[in-house]
Amino acid sequence: GESVGLHLPTLSVQEGDNSIINCAYSNSASDYFIWYKQESGKGPQFIIDIRSNMDKRQGQRVTVLLNKTVKHLSLQIAATQPGDSAVYFCAENWGSSASKIIFGSGTRLSIRP
Amino acid sequence: DVKVTQSSRYLVKRTGEKVFLECVQDMDHENMFWYRQDPGLGLRLIYFSYDVKMKEKGDIPEGYSVSREKKERFSLILESASTNQTSMYLCASSLAPLGTSSQHFGDGTRLSIL
């Protein structure tokens, strides 16, 4: 079946360094992708999204890269801060139904002081 | 900012009980969703609703039902709770159409069935 996966379940990064979180997707029909951040005890929060007609999108300290050739999505966080500690997961959409959204299981990002 | 409010953060119920989880959103969103979140599995869709009194089954609807009598409120009902329904339940809402915008999530209800 279709799935969204993550290359690494956990990631430890030095404070101030850049973080890169990866996500693989398998549905070539997916045309909209979202990264969410979930802090402990809270619900997922939208970080950034990207549509399939784009390769790159930048936000505040975050960049999402989409490589459709290898069905790969990444989230880059610049100058990682303690407040970035959370679980990050991606979601892919390939239609207008809620049943056509798949969420990855997440990567836990921890920050070393 | 969109606010999605789930009525309980933590809930403990007994096997066989009927359990109600309530969710309210304040942004007049058409779409509302119920997910459960289990370690290592990602979010799994239980039910969703495109409009008042409309509901659609998601990937794991067995043992659950929903109610949407008003646009802002979407309730999840466990008809007869079982221990395998112990989980984190997340409610979300979004503006139509789906597939073009993100979802806004509540902070979840951690439900334990004893």
mmCIF file with all atom_site columns, C-alpha atoms in Angstrom:
data_model
loop_
_atom_site.group_PDB
_atom_site.id
_atom_site.type_symbol
_atom_site.label_atom_id
_atom_site.label_alt_id
_atom_site.label_comp_id
_atom_site.label_asym_id
_atom_site.label_entity_id
_atom_site.label_seq_id
_atom_site.pdbx_PDB_ins_code
_atom_site.Cartn_x
_atom_site.Cartn_y
_atom_site.Cartn_z
_atom_site.occupancy
_atom_site.B_iso_or_equiv
_atom_site.pdbx_formal_charge
_atom_site.auth_seq_id
_atom_site.auth_comp_id
_atom_site.auth_asym_id
_atom_site.auth_atom_id
_atom_site.pdbx_PDB_model_num
ATOM 1   C CA . GLY A 1 1   ? 0.000   0.000  0.000  1.00 0.00 ? 1   GLY A CA 1
ATOM 2   C CA . GLU A 1 2   ? 0.940   3.644  -0.133 1.00 0.00 ? 2   GLU A CA 1
ATOM 3   C CA . SER A 1 3   ? 2.943   4.952  2.762  1.00 0.00 ? 3   SER A CA 1
ATOM 4   C CA . VAL A 1 4   ? 4.825   7.938  3.997  1.00 0.00 ? 4   VAL A CA 1
ATOM 5   C CA . GLY A 1 5   ? 7.939   7.034  5.896  1.00 0.00 ? 5   GLY A CA 1
ATOM 6   C CA . LEU A 1 6   ? 10.892  8.614  7.575  1.00 0.00 ? 6   LEU A CA 1
ATOM 7   C CA . HIS A 1 7   ? 14.522  7.654  7.135  1.00 0.00 ? 7   HIS A CA 1
ATOM 8   C CA . LEU A 1 8   ? 15.394  8.247  10.787 1.00 0.00 ? 8   LEU A CA 1
ATOM 9   C CA . PRO A 1 9   ? 13.127  7.905  13.792 1.00 0.00 ? 9   PRO A CA 1
ATOM 10  C CA . THR A 1 10  ? 15.319  10.129 16.008 1.00 0.00 ? 10  THR A CA 1
ATOM 11  C CA . LEU A 1 11  ? 17.698  12.981 15.316 1.00 0.00 ? 11  LEU A CA 1
ATOM 12  C CA . SER A 1 12  ? 20.047  14.688 17.772 1.00 0.00 ? 12  SER A CA 1
ATOM 13  C CA . VAL A 1 13  ? 21.455  18.049 16.758 1.00 0.00 ? 13  VAL A CA 1
ATOM 14  C CA . GLN A 1 14  ? 23.781  20.538 18.405 1.00 0.00 ? 14  GLN A CA 1
ATOM 15  C CA . GLU A 1 15  ? 22.115  23.821 19.263 1.00 0.00 ? 15  GLU A CA 1
ATOM 16  C CA . GLY A 1 16  ? 22.874  26.335 16.549 1.00 0.00 ? 16  GLY A CA 1
ATOM 17  C CA . ASP A 1 17  ? 23.446  23.743 13.856 1.00 0.00 ? 17  ASP A CA 1
ATOM 18  C CA . ASN A 1 18  ? 21.092  23.087 10.973 1.00 0.00 ? 18  ASN A CA 1
ATOM 19  C CA . SER A 1 19  ? 18.698  20.130 11.137 1.00 0.00 ? 19  SER A CA 1
ATOM 20  C CA . ILE A 1 20  ? 17.539  18.067 8.216  1.00 0.00 ? 20  ILE A CA 1
ATOM 21  C CA . ILE A 1 21  ? 14.554  15.762 8.586  1.00 0.00 ? 21  ILE A CA 1
ATOM 22  C CA . ASN A 1 22  ? 13.698  13.441 5.732  1.00 0.00 ? 22  ASN A CA 1
ATOM 23  C CA . CYS A 1 23  ? 10.515  11.850 4.492  1.00 0.00 ? 23  CYS A CA 1
ATOM 24  C CA . ALA A 1 24  ? 9.893   9.339  1.710  1.00 0.00 ? 24  ALA A CA 1
ATOM 25  C CA . TYR A 1 25  ? 6.579   9.013  -0.022 1.00 0.00 ? 25  TYR A CA 1
ATOM 26  C CA . SER A 1 26  ? 5.421   6.352  -2.408 1.00 0.00 ? 26  SER A CA 1
ATOM 27  C CA . ASN A 1 27  ? 2.384   7.767  -4.179 1.00 0.00 ? 27  ASN A CA 1
ATOM 28  C CA . SER A 1 28  ? 3.503   9.482  -7.365 1.00 0.00 ? 28  SER A CA 1
ATOM 29  C CA . ALA A 1 29  ? 0.057   11.101 -7.608 1.00 0.00 ? 29  ALA A CA 1
ATOM 30  C CA . SER A 1 30  ? 0.620   13.097 -4.409 1.00 0.00 ? 30  SER A CA 1
ATOM 31  C CA . ASP A 1 31  ? 0.553   16.781 -5.188 1.00 0.00 ? 31  ASP A CA 1
ATOM 32  C CA . TYR A 1 32  ? 0.497   18.534 -1.836 1.00 0.00 ? 32  TYR A CA 1
ATOM 33  C CA . PHE A 1 33  ? 2.804   17.988 1.107  1.00 0.00 ? 33  PHE A CA 1
ATOM 34  C CA . ILE A 1 34  ? 2.831   19.386 4.619  1.00 0.00 ? 34  ILE A CA 1
ATOM 35  C CA . TRP A 1 35  ? 5.266   19.325 7.511  1.00 0.00 ? 35  TRP A CA 1
ATOM 36  C CA . TYR A 1 36  ? 3.881   19.375 11.042 1.00 0.00 ? 36  TYR A CA 1
ATOM 37  C CA . LYS A 1 37  ? 5.590   19.900 14.383 1.00 0.00 ? 37  LYS A CA 1
ATOM 38  C CA . GLN A 1 38  ? 4.235   18.216 17.486 1.00 0.00 ? 38  GLN A CA 1
ATOM 39  C CA . GLU A 1 39  ? 5.555   19.287 20.856 1.00 0.00 ? 39  GLU A CA 1
ATOM 40  C CA . SER A 1 40  ? 5.080   17.132 23.901 1.00 0.00 ? 40  SER A CA 1
ATOM 41  C CA . GLY A 1 41  ? 1.507   17.274 25.163 1.00 0.00 ? 41  GLY A CA 1
ATOM 42  C CA . LYS A 1 42  ? 0.273   19.289 22.211 1.00 0.00 ? 42  LYS A CA 1
ATOM 43  C CA . GLY A 1 43  ? -1.399  18.687 18.897 1.00 0.00 ? 43  GLY A CA 1
ATOM 44  C CA . PRO A 1 44  ? 0.416   18.905 15.567 1.00 0.00 ? 44  PRO A CA 1
ATOM 45  C CA . GLN A 1 45  ? 1.118   22.389 14.296 1.00 0.00 ? 45  GLN A CA 1
ATOM 46  C CA . PHE A 1 46  ? 1.520   23.375 10.673 1.00 0.00 ? 46  PHE A CA 1
ATOM 47  C CA . ILE A 1 47  ? 5.060   24.406 9.771  1.00 0.00 ? 47  ILE A CA 1
ATOM 48  C CA . ILE A 1 48  ? 5.238   24.656 6.016  1.00 0.00 ? 48  ILE A CA 1
ATOM 49  C CA . ASP A 1 49  ? 3.697   23.172 2.920  1.00 0.00 ? 49  ASP A CA 1
ATOM 50  C CA . ILE A 1 50  ? 4.684   22.676 -0.689 1.00 0.00 ? 50  ILE A CA 1
ATOM 51  C CA . ARG A 1 51  ? 2.831   21.787 -3.859 1.00 0.00 ? 51  ARG A CA 1
ATOM 52  C CA . SER A 1 52  ? 4.151   19.405 -6.459 1.00 0.00 ? 52  SER A CA 1
ATOM 53  C CA . ASN A 1 53  ? 4.778   22.170 -8.987 1.00 0.00 ? 53  ASN A CA 1
ATOM 54  C CA . MET A 1 54  ? 7.538   23.495 -6.725 1.00 0.00 ? 54  MET A CA 1
ATOM 55  C CA . ASP A 1 55  ? 10.931  22.090 -5.705 1.00 0.00 ? 55  ASP A CA 1
ATOM 56  C CA . LYS A 1 56  ? 11.644  24.363 -2.782 1.00 0.00 ? 56  LYS A CA 1
ATOM 57  C CA . ARG A 1 57  ? 9.796   26.617 -0.413 1.00 0.00 ? 57  ARG A CA 1
ATOM 58  C CA . GLN A 1 58  ? 11.187  28.761 2.376  1.00 0.00 ? 58  GLN A CA 1
ATOM 59  C CA . GLY A 1 59  ? 9.650   30.003 5.559  1.00 0.00 ? 59  GLY A CA 1
ATOM 60  C CA . GLN A 1 60  ? 11.061  31.557 8.660  1.00 0.00 ? 60  GLN A CA 1
ATOM 61  C CA . ARG A 1 61  ? 14.162  29.428 9.468  1.00 0.00 ? 61  ARG A CA 1
ATOM 62  C CA . VAL A 1 62  ? 12.609  26.465 7.655  1.00 0.00 ? 62  VAL A CA 1
ATOM 63  C CA . THR A 1 63  ? 12.937  25.214 4.114  1.00 0.00 ? 63  THR A CA 1
ATOM 64  C CA . VAL A 1 64  ? 11.134  22.323 2.490  1.00 0.00 ? 64  VAL A CA 1
ATOM 65  C CA . LEU A 1 65  ? 12.660  20.560 -0.488 1.00 0.00 ? 65  LEU A CA 1
ATOM 66  C CA . LEU A 1 66  ? 10.726  18.266 -2.778 1.00 0.00 ? 66  LEU A CA 1
ATOM 67  C CA . ASN A 1 67  ? 12.394  15.798 -5.084 1.00 0.00 ? 67  ASN A CA 1
ATOM 68  C CA . LYS A 1 68  ? 9.674   14.191 -7.166 1.00 0.00 ? 68  LYS A CA 1
ATOM 69  C CA . THR A 1 69  ? 12.122  12.013 -9.075 1.00 0.00 ? 69  THR A CA 1
ATOM 70  C CA . VAL A 1 70  ? 12.949  9.980  -5.990 1.00 0.00 ? 70  VAL A CA 1
ATOM 71  C CA . LYS A 1 71  ? 9.765   10.792 -4.090 1.00 0.00 ? 71  LYS A CA 1
ATOM 72  C CA . HIS A 1 72  ? 11.593  12.484 -1.263 1.00 0.00 ? 72  HIS A CA 1
ATOM 73  C CA . LEU A 1 73  ? 10.722  15.394 0.972  1.00 0.00 ? 73  LEU A CA 1
ATOM 74  C CA . SER A 1 74  ? 12.963  17.117 3.476  1.00 0.00 ? 74  SER A CA 1
ATOM 75  C CA . LEU A 1 75  ? 12.595  19.760 6.131  1.00 0.00 ? 75  LEU A CA 1
ATOM 76  C CA . GLN A 1 76  ? 15.590  21.925 6.923  1.00 0.00 ? 76  GLN A CA 1
ATOM 77  C CA . ILE A 1 77  ? 15.655  23.962 10.114 1.00 0.00 ? 77  ILE A CA 1
ATOM 78  C CA . ALA A 1 78  ? 18.336  26.646 10.281 1.00 0.00 ? 78  ALA A CA 1
ATOM 79  C CA . ALA A 1 79  ? 20.168  27.463 13.509 1.00 0.00 ? 79  ALA A CA 1
ATOM 80  C CA . THR A 1 80  ? 18.300  24.902 15.566 1.00 0.00 ? 80  THR A CA 1
ATOM 81  C CA . GLN A 1 81  ? 17.087  26.164 18.927 1.00 0.00 ? 81  GLN A CA 1
ATOM 82  C CA . PRO A 1 82  ? 15.916  24.347 22.076 1.00 0.00 ? 82  PRO A CA 1
ATOM 83  C CA . GLY A 1 83  ? 12.349  25.291 21.176 1.00 0.00 ? 83  GLY A CA 1
ATOM 84  C CA . ASP A 1 84  ? 12.655  23.188 18.040 1.00 0.00 ? 84  ASP A CA 1
ATOM 85  C CA . SER A 1 85  ? 12.642  20.004 20.110 1.00 0.00 ? 85  SER A CA 1
ATOM 86  C CA . ALA A 1 86  ? 9.588   18.079 18.982 1.00 0.00 ? 86  ALA A CA 1
ATOM 87  C CA . VAL A 1 87  ? 8.362   15.302 16.746 1.00 0.00 ? 87  VAL A CA 1
ATOM 88  C CA . TYR A 1 88  ? 8.190   16.302 13.106 1.00 0.00 ? 88  TYR A CA 1
ATOM 89  C CA . PHE A 1 89  ? 6.107   14.443 10.570 1.00 0.00 ? 89  PHE A CA 1
ATOM 90  C CA . CYS A 1 90  ? 5.150   14.885 6.993  1.00 0.00 ? 90  CYS A CA 1
ATOM 91  C CA . ALA A 1 91  ? 1.831   14.366 5.279  1.00 0.00 ? 91  ALA A CA 1
ATOM 92  C CA . GLU A 1 92  ? 1.033   13.760 1.633  1.00 0.00 ? 92  GLU A CA 1
ATOM 93  C CA . ASN A 1 93  ? -2.232  14.484 -0.165 1.00 0.00 ? 93  ASN A CA 1
ATOM 94  C CA . TRP A 1 94  ? -3.289  13.103 -3.499 1.00 0.00 ? 94  TRP A CA 1
ATOM 95  C CA . GLY A 1 95  ? -6.882  14.151 -3.751 1.00 0.00 ? 95  GLY A CA 1
ATOM 96  C CA . SER A 1 96  ? -9.711  16.111 -2.243 1.00 0.00 ? 96  SER A CA 1
ATOM 97  C CA . SER A 1 97  ? -10.838 13.419 0.172  1.00 0.00 ? 97  SER A CA 1
ATOM 98  C CA . ALA A 1 98  ? -9.621  13.071 3.734  1.00 0.00 ? 98  ALA A CA 1
ATOM 99  C CA . SER A 1 99  ? -8.963  9.428  2.980  1.00 0.00 ? 99  SER A CA 1
ATOM 100 C CA . LYS A 1 100 ? -6.277  10.560 0.547  1.00 0.00 ? 100 LYS A CA 1
ATOM 101 C CA . ILE A 1 101 ? -4.043  12.060 3.213  1.00 0.00 ? 101 ILE A CA 1
ATOM 102 C CA . ILE A 1 102 ? -1.325  9.942  4.781  1.00 0.00 ? 102 ILE A CA 1
ATOM 103 C CA . PHE A 1 103 ? 0.788   10.967 7.745  1.00 0.00 ? 103 PHE A CA 1
ATOM 104 C CA . GLY A 1 104 ? 4.252   9.692  8.500  1.00 0.00 ? 104 GLY A CA 1
ATOM 105 C CA . SER A 1 105 ? 5.033   8.307  11.938 1.00 0.00 ? 105 SER A CA 1
ATOM 106 C CA . GLY A 1 106 ? 7.453   11.109 12.771 1.00 0.00 ? 106 GLY A CA 1
ATOM 107 C CA . THR A 1 107 ? 11.050  11.929 13.661 1.00 0.00 ? 107 THR A CA 1
ATOM 108 C CA . ARG A 1 108 ? 11.917  13.077 17.135 1.00 0.00 ? 108 ARG A CA 1
ATOM 109 C CA . LEU A 1 109 ? 14.339  16.001 17.068 1.00 0.00 ? 109 LEU A CA 1
ATOM 110 C CA . SER A 1 110 ? 16.376  16.571 20.208 1.00 0.00 ? 110 SER A CA 1
ATOM 111 C CA . ILE A 1 111 ? 18.743  19.488 20.737 1.00 0.00 ? 111 ILE A CA 1
ATOM 112 C CA . ARG A 1 112 ? 22.092  19.138 22.488 1.00 0.00 ? 112 ARG A CA 1
ATOM 113 C CA . PRO A 1 113 ? 23.200  22.250 24.407 1.00 0.00 ? 113 PRO A CA 1
ATOM 114 C CA . ASP B 2 1   ? -5.701  32.047 14.822 1.00 0.00 ? 1   ASP B CA 1
ATOM 115 C CA . VAL B 2 2   ? -7.815  28.963 14.417 1.00 0.00 ? 2   VAL B CA 1
ATOM 116 C CA . LYS B 2 3   ? -8.610  27.266 17.653 1.00 0.00 ? 3   LYS B CA 1
ATOM 117 C CA . VAL B 2 4   ? -9.635  23.643 17.876 1.00 0.00 ? 4   VAL B CA 1
ATOM 118 C CA . THR B 2 5   ? -10.637 22.726 21.396 1.00 0.00 ? 5   THR B CA 1
ATOM 119 C CA . GLN B 2 6   ? -11.017 19.211 22.694 1.00 0.00 ? 6   GLN B CA 1
ATOM 120 C CA . SER B 2 7   ? -13.071 19.040 25.842 1.00 0.00 ? 7   SER B CA 1
ATOM 121 C CA . SER B 2 8   ? -10.822 16.681 27.812 1.00 0.00 ? 8   SER B CA 1
ATOM 122 C CA . ARG B 2 9   ? -7.040  16.314 27.908 1.00 0.00 ? 9   ARG B CA 1
ATOM 123 C CA . TYR B 2 10  ? -7.154  13.044 29.833 1.00 0.00 ? 10  TYR B CA 1
ATOM 124 C CA . LEU B 2 11  ? -9.959  10.563 30.229 1.00 0.00 ? 11  LEU B CA 1
ATOM 125 C CA . VAL B 2 12  ? -10.141 7.199  31.973 1.00 0.00 ? 12  VAL B CA 1
ATOM 126 C CA . LYS B 2 13  ? -13.083 4.925  31.256 1.00 0.00 ? 13  LYS B CA 1
ATOM 127 C CA . ARG B 2 14  ? -14.000 1.299  31.790 1.00 0.00 ? 14  ARG B CA 1
ATOM 128 C CA . THR B 2 15  ? -14.507 -1.442 29.243 1.00 0.00 ? 15  THR B CA 1
ATOM 129 C CA . GLY B 2 16  ? -18.044 -1.430 27.889 1.00 0.00 ? 16  GLY B CA 1
ATOM 130 C CA . GLU B 2 17  ? -18.762 2.197  28.692 1.00 0.00 ? 17  GLU B CA 1
ATOM 131 C CA . LYS B 2 18  ? -20.081 4.592  26.072 1.00 0.00 ? 18  LYS B CA 1
ATOM 132 C CA . VAL B 2 19  ? -17.546 7.373  25.681 1.00 0.00 ? 19  VAL B CA 1
ATOM 133 C CA . PHE B 2 20  ? -18.022 10.809 24.156 1.00 0.00 ? 20  PHE B CA 1
ATOM 134 C CA . LEU B 2 21  ? -15.119 12.939 22.934 1.00 0.00 ? 21  LEU B CA 1
ATOM 135 C CA . GLU B 2 22  ? -16.050 16.479 22.035 1.00 0.00 ? 22  GLU B CA 1
ATOM 136 C CA . CYS B 2 23  ? -14.357 18.895 19.664 1.00 0.00 ? 23  CYS B CA 1
ATOM 137 C CA . VAL B 2 24  ? -15.169 22.499 18.831 1.00 0.00 ? 24  VAL B CA 1
ATOM 138 C CA . GLN B 2 25  ? -13.567 24.799 16.260 1.00 0.00 ? 25  GLN B CA 1
ATOM 139 C CA . ASP B 2 26  ? -14.034 28.538 16.071 1.00 0.00 ? 26  ASP B CA 1
ATOM 140 C CA . MET B 2 27  ? -13.197 29.354 12.452 1.00 0.00 ? 27  MET B CA 1
ATOM 141 C CA . ASP B 2 28  ? -16.288 28.221 10.580 1.00 0.00 ? 28  ASP B CA 1
ATOM 142 C CA . HIS B 2 29  ? -14.380 25.412 8.855  1.00 0.00 ? 29  HIS B CA 1
ATOM 143 C CA . GLU B 2 30  ? -16.391 23.025 6.751  1.00 0.00 ? 30  GLU B CA 1
ATOM 144 C CA . ASN B 2 31  ? -14.197 19.978 7.313  1.00 0.00 ? 31  ASN B CA 1
ATOM 145 C CA . MET B 2 32  ? -13.638 18.249 10.610 1.00 0.00 ? 32  MET B CA 1
ATOM 146 C CA . PHE B 2 33  ? -11.751 15.058 11.388 1.00 0.00 ? 33  PHE B CA 1
ATOM 147 C CA . TRP B 2 34  ? -11.059 12.553 14.097 1.00 0.00 ? 34  TRP B CA 1
ATOM 148 C CA . TYR B 2 35  ? -7.732  10.707 14.215 1.00 0.00 ? 35  TYR B CA 1
ATOM 149 C CA . ARG B 2 36  ? -6.085  8.396  16.633 1.00 0.00 ? 36  ARG B CA 1
ATOM 150 C CA . GLN B 2 37  ? -2.368  8.552  17.213 1.00 0.00 ? 37  GLN B CA 1
ATOM 151 C CA . ASP B 2 38  ? -0.442  5.523  18.382 1.00 0.00 ? 38  ASP B CA 1
ATOM 152 C CA . PRO B 2 39  ? 3.349   5.242  18.750 1.00 0.00 ? 39  PRO B CA 1
ATOM 153 C CA . GLY B 2 40  ? 5.055   4.343  15.491 1.00 0.00 ? 40  GLY B CA 1
ATOM 154 C CA . LEU B 2 41  ? 1.857   4.339  13.474 1.00 0.00 ? 41  LEU B CA 1
ATOM 155 C CA . GLY B 2 42  ? 1.239   7.961  12.566 1.00 0.00 ? 42  GLY B CA 1
ATOM 156 C CA . LEU B 2 43  ? -2.197  9.499  12.518 1.00 0.00 ? 43  LEU B CA 1
ATOM 157 C CA . ARG B 2 44  ? -4.983  7.199  11.414 1.00 0.00 ? 44  ARG B CA 1
ATOM 158 C CA . LEU B 2 45  ? -8.275  8.609  10.225 1.00 0.00 ? 45  LEU B CA 1
ATOM 159 C CA . ILE B 2 46  ? -11.369 7.396  12.058 1.00 0.00 ? 46  ILE B CA 1
ATOM 160 C CA . TYR B 2 47  ? -14.135 9.584  10.639 1.00 0.00 ? 47  TYR B CA 1
ATOM 161 C CA . PHE B 2 48  ? -14.479 12.914 8.914  1.00 0.00 ? 48  PHE B CA 1
ATOM 162 C CA . SER B 2 49  ? -17.231 15.320 8.015  1.00 0.00 ? 49  SER B CA 1
ATOM 163 C CA . TYR B 2 50  ? -17.592 17.764 5.138  1.00 0.00 ? 50  TYR B CA 1
ATOM 164 C CA . ASP B 2 51  ? -20.630 19.540 6.469  1.00 0.00 ? 51  ASP B CA 1
ATOM 165 C CA . VAL B 2 52  ? -23.275 19.525 9.143  1.00 0.00 ? 52  VAL B CA 1
ATOM 166 C CA . LYS B 2 53  ? -24.971 16.152 9.477  1.00 0.00 ? 53  LYS B CA 1
ATOM 167 C CA . MET B 2 54  ? -22.578 14.626 6.957  1.00 0.00 ? 54  MET B CA 1
ATOM 168 C CA . LYS B 2 55  ? -20.030 11.993 7.877  1.00 0.00 ? 55  LYS B CA 1
ATOM 169 C CA . GLU B 2 56  ? -17.664 9.691  6.074  1.00 0.00 ? 56  GLU B CA 1
ATOM 170 C CA . LYS B 2 57  ? -15.778 6.672  7.327  1.00 0.00 ? 57  LYS B CA 1
ATOM 171 C CA . GLY B 2 58  ? -12.049 6.877  7.468  1.00 0.00 ? 58  GLY B CA 1
ATOM 172 C CA . ASP B 2 59  ? -9.547  4.045  7.600  1.00 0.00 ? 59  ASP B CA 1
ATOM 173 C CA . ILE B 2 60  ? -10.459 2.640  11.032 1.00 0.00 ? 60  ILE B CA 1
ATOM 174 C CA . PRO B 2 61  ? -14.126 3.392  11.812 1.00 0.00 ? 61  PRO B CA 1
ATOM 175 C CA . GLU B 2 62  ? -14.937 0.105  13.556 1.00 0.00 ? 62  GLU B CA 1
ATOM 176 C CA . GLY B 2 63  ? -16.140 0.631  17.094 1.00 0.00 ? 63  GLY B CA 1
ATOM 177 C CA . TYR B 2 64  ? -16.653 4.365  16.603 1.00 0.00 ? 64  TYR B CA 1
ATOM 178 C CA . SER B 2 65  ? -19.405 6.690  15.473 1.00 0.00 ? 65  SER B CA 1
ATOM 179 C CA . VAL B 2 66  ? -19.599 10.470 15.090 1.00 0.00 ? 66  VAL B CA 1
ATOM 180 C CA . SER B 2 67  ? -22.087 13.273 15.288 1.00 0.00 ? 67  SER B CA 1
ATOM 181 C CA . ARG B 2 68  ? -22.057 16.678 13.663 1.00 0.00 ? 68  ARG B CA 1
ATOM 182 C CA . GLU B 2 69  ? -25.221 18.542 14.547 1.00 0.00 ? 69  GLU B CA 1
ATOM 183 C CA . LYS B 2 70  ? -23.600 21.971 14.343 1.00 0.00 ? 70  LYS B CA 1
ATOM 184 C CA . LYS B 2 71  ? -20.856 23.212 12.058 1.00 0.00 ? 71  LYS B CA 1
ATOM 185 C CA . GLU B 2 72  ? -18.463 24.017 14.862 1.00 0.00 ? 72  GLU B CA 1
ATOM 186 C CA . ARG B 2 73  ? -18.832 20.775 16.820 1.00 0.00 ? 73  ARG B CA 1
ATOM 187 C CA . PHE B 2 74  ? -17.763 17.248 15.923 1.00 0.00 ? 74  PHE B CA 1
ATOM 188 C CA . SER B 2 75  ? -18.194 14.466 18.451 1.00 0.00 ? 75  SER B CA 1
ATOM 189 C CA . LEU B 2 76  ? -16.559 11.063 18.484 1.00 0.00 ? 76  LEU B CA 1
ATOM 190 C CA . ILE B 2 77  ? -18.429 8.264  20.202 1.00 0.00 ? 77  ILE B CA 1
ATOM 191 C CA . LEU B 2 78  ? -17.044 4.968  21.367 1.00 0.00 ? 78  LEU B CA 1
ATOM 192 C CA . GLU B 2 79  ? -20.180 2.838  21.492 1.00 0.00 ? 79  GLU B CA 1
ATOM 193 C CA . SER B 2 80  ? -18.760 0.224  23.868 1.00 0.00 ? 80  SER B CA 1
ATOM 194 C CA . ALA B 2 81  ? -15.205 1.026  24.858 1.00 0.00 ? 81  ALA B CA 1
ATOM 195 C CA . SER B 2 82  ? -12.559 -1.664 24.630 1.00 0.00 ? 82  SER B CA 1
ATOM 196 C CA . THR B 2 83  ? -8.963  -1.726 25.833 1.00 0.00 ? 83  THR B CA 1
ATOM 197 C CA . ASN B 2 84  ? -7.617  -1.571 22.266 1.00 0.00 ? 84  ASN B CA 1
ATOM 198 C CA . GLN B 2 85  ? -9.184  1.865  21.986 1.00 0.00 ? 85  GLN B CA 1
ATOM 199 C CA . THR B 2 86  ? -6.722  3.244  24.516 1.00 0.00 ? 86  THR B CA 1
ATOM 200 C CA . SER B 2 87  ? -4.970  5.921  22.506 1.00 0.00 ? 87  SER B CA 1
ATOM 201 C CA . MET B 2 88  ? -4.416  9.614  21.863 1.00 0.00 ? 88  MET B CA 1
ATOM 202 C CA . TYR B 2 89  ? -7.343  11.075 19.933 1.00 0.00 ? 89  TYR B CA 1
ATOM 203 C CA . LEU B 2 90  ? -6.826  14.171 17.824 1.00 0.00 ? 90  LEU B CA 1
ATOM 204 C CA . CYS B 2 91  ? -9.519  16.349 16.331 1.00 0.00 ? 91  CYS B CA 1
ATOM 205 C CA . ALA B 2 92  ? -8.765  18.606 13.371 1.00 0.00 ? 92  ALA B CA 1
ATOM 206 C CA . SER B 2 93  ? -10.512 21.061 11.105 1.00 0.00 ? 93  SER B CA 1
ATOM 207 C CA . SER B 2 94  ? -9.751  22.595 7.739  1.00 0.00 ? 94  SER B CA 1
ATOM 208 C CA . LEU B 2 95  ? -11.157 24.927 5.172  1.00 0.00 ? 95  LEU B CA 1
ATOM 209 C CA . ALA B 2 96  ? -12.475 23.359 1.998  1.00 0.00 ? 96  ALA B CA 1
ATOM 210 C CA . PRO B 2 97  ? -11.341 22.050 -0.341 1.00 0.00 ? 97  PRO B CA 1
ATOM 211 C CA . LEU B 2 98  ? -9.146  19.333 1.060  1.00 0.00 ? 98  LEU B CA 1
ATOM 212 C CA . GLY B 2 99  ? -5.842  18.649 -0.551 1.00 0.00 ? 99  GLY B CA 1
ATOM 213 C CA . THR B 2 100 ? -5.026  22.332 -0.861 1.00 0.00 ? 100 THR B CA 1
ATOM 214 C CA . SER B 2 101 ? -4.703  23.469 2.731  1.00 0.00 ? 101 SER B CA 1
ATOM 215 C CA . SER B 2 102 ? -3.399  22.157 6.010  1.00 0.00 ? 102 SER B CA 1
ATOM 216 C CA . GLN B 2 103 ? -5.407  20.908 8.959  1.00 0.00 ? 103 GLN B CA 1
ATOM 217 C CA . HIS B 2 104 ? -5.618  22.600 12.339 1.00 0.00 ? 104 HIS B CA 1
ATOM 218 C CA . PHE B 2 105 ? -5.378  20.221 15.264 1.00 0.00 ? 105 PHE B CA 1
ATOM 219 C CA . GLY B 2 106 ? -6.529  20.268 18.848 1.00 0.00 ? 106 GLY B CA 1
ATOM 220 C CA . ASP B 2 107 ? -4.170  19.269 21.644 1.00 0.00 ? 107 ASP B CA 1
ATOM 221 C CA . GLY B 2 108 ? -5.622  15.789 21.879 1.00 0.00 ? 108 GLY B CA 1
ATOM 222 C CA . THR B 2 109 ? -7.448  13.644 24.387 1.00 0.00 ? 109 THR B CA 1
ATOM 223 C CA . ARG B 2 110 ? -5.460  10.836 25.939 1.00 0.00 ? 110 ARG B CA 1
ATOM 224 C CA . LEU B 2 111 ? -7.997  8.124  26.558 1.00 0.00 ? 111 LEU B CA 1
ATOM 225 C CA . SER B 2 112 ? -7.341  5.101  28.726 1.00 0.00 ? 112 SER B CA 1
ATOM 226 C CA . ILE B 2 113 ? -9.771  2.202  28.772 1.00 0.00 ? 113 ILE B CA 1
ATOM 227 C CA . LEU B 2 114 ? -9.392  -0.050 31.808 1.00 0.00 ? 114 LEU B CA 1
#
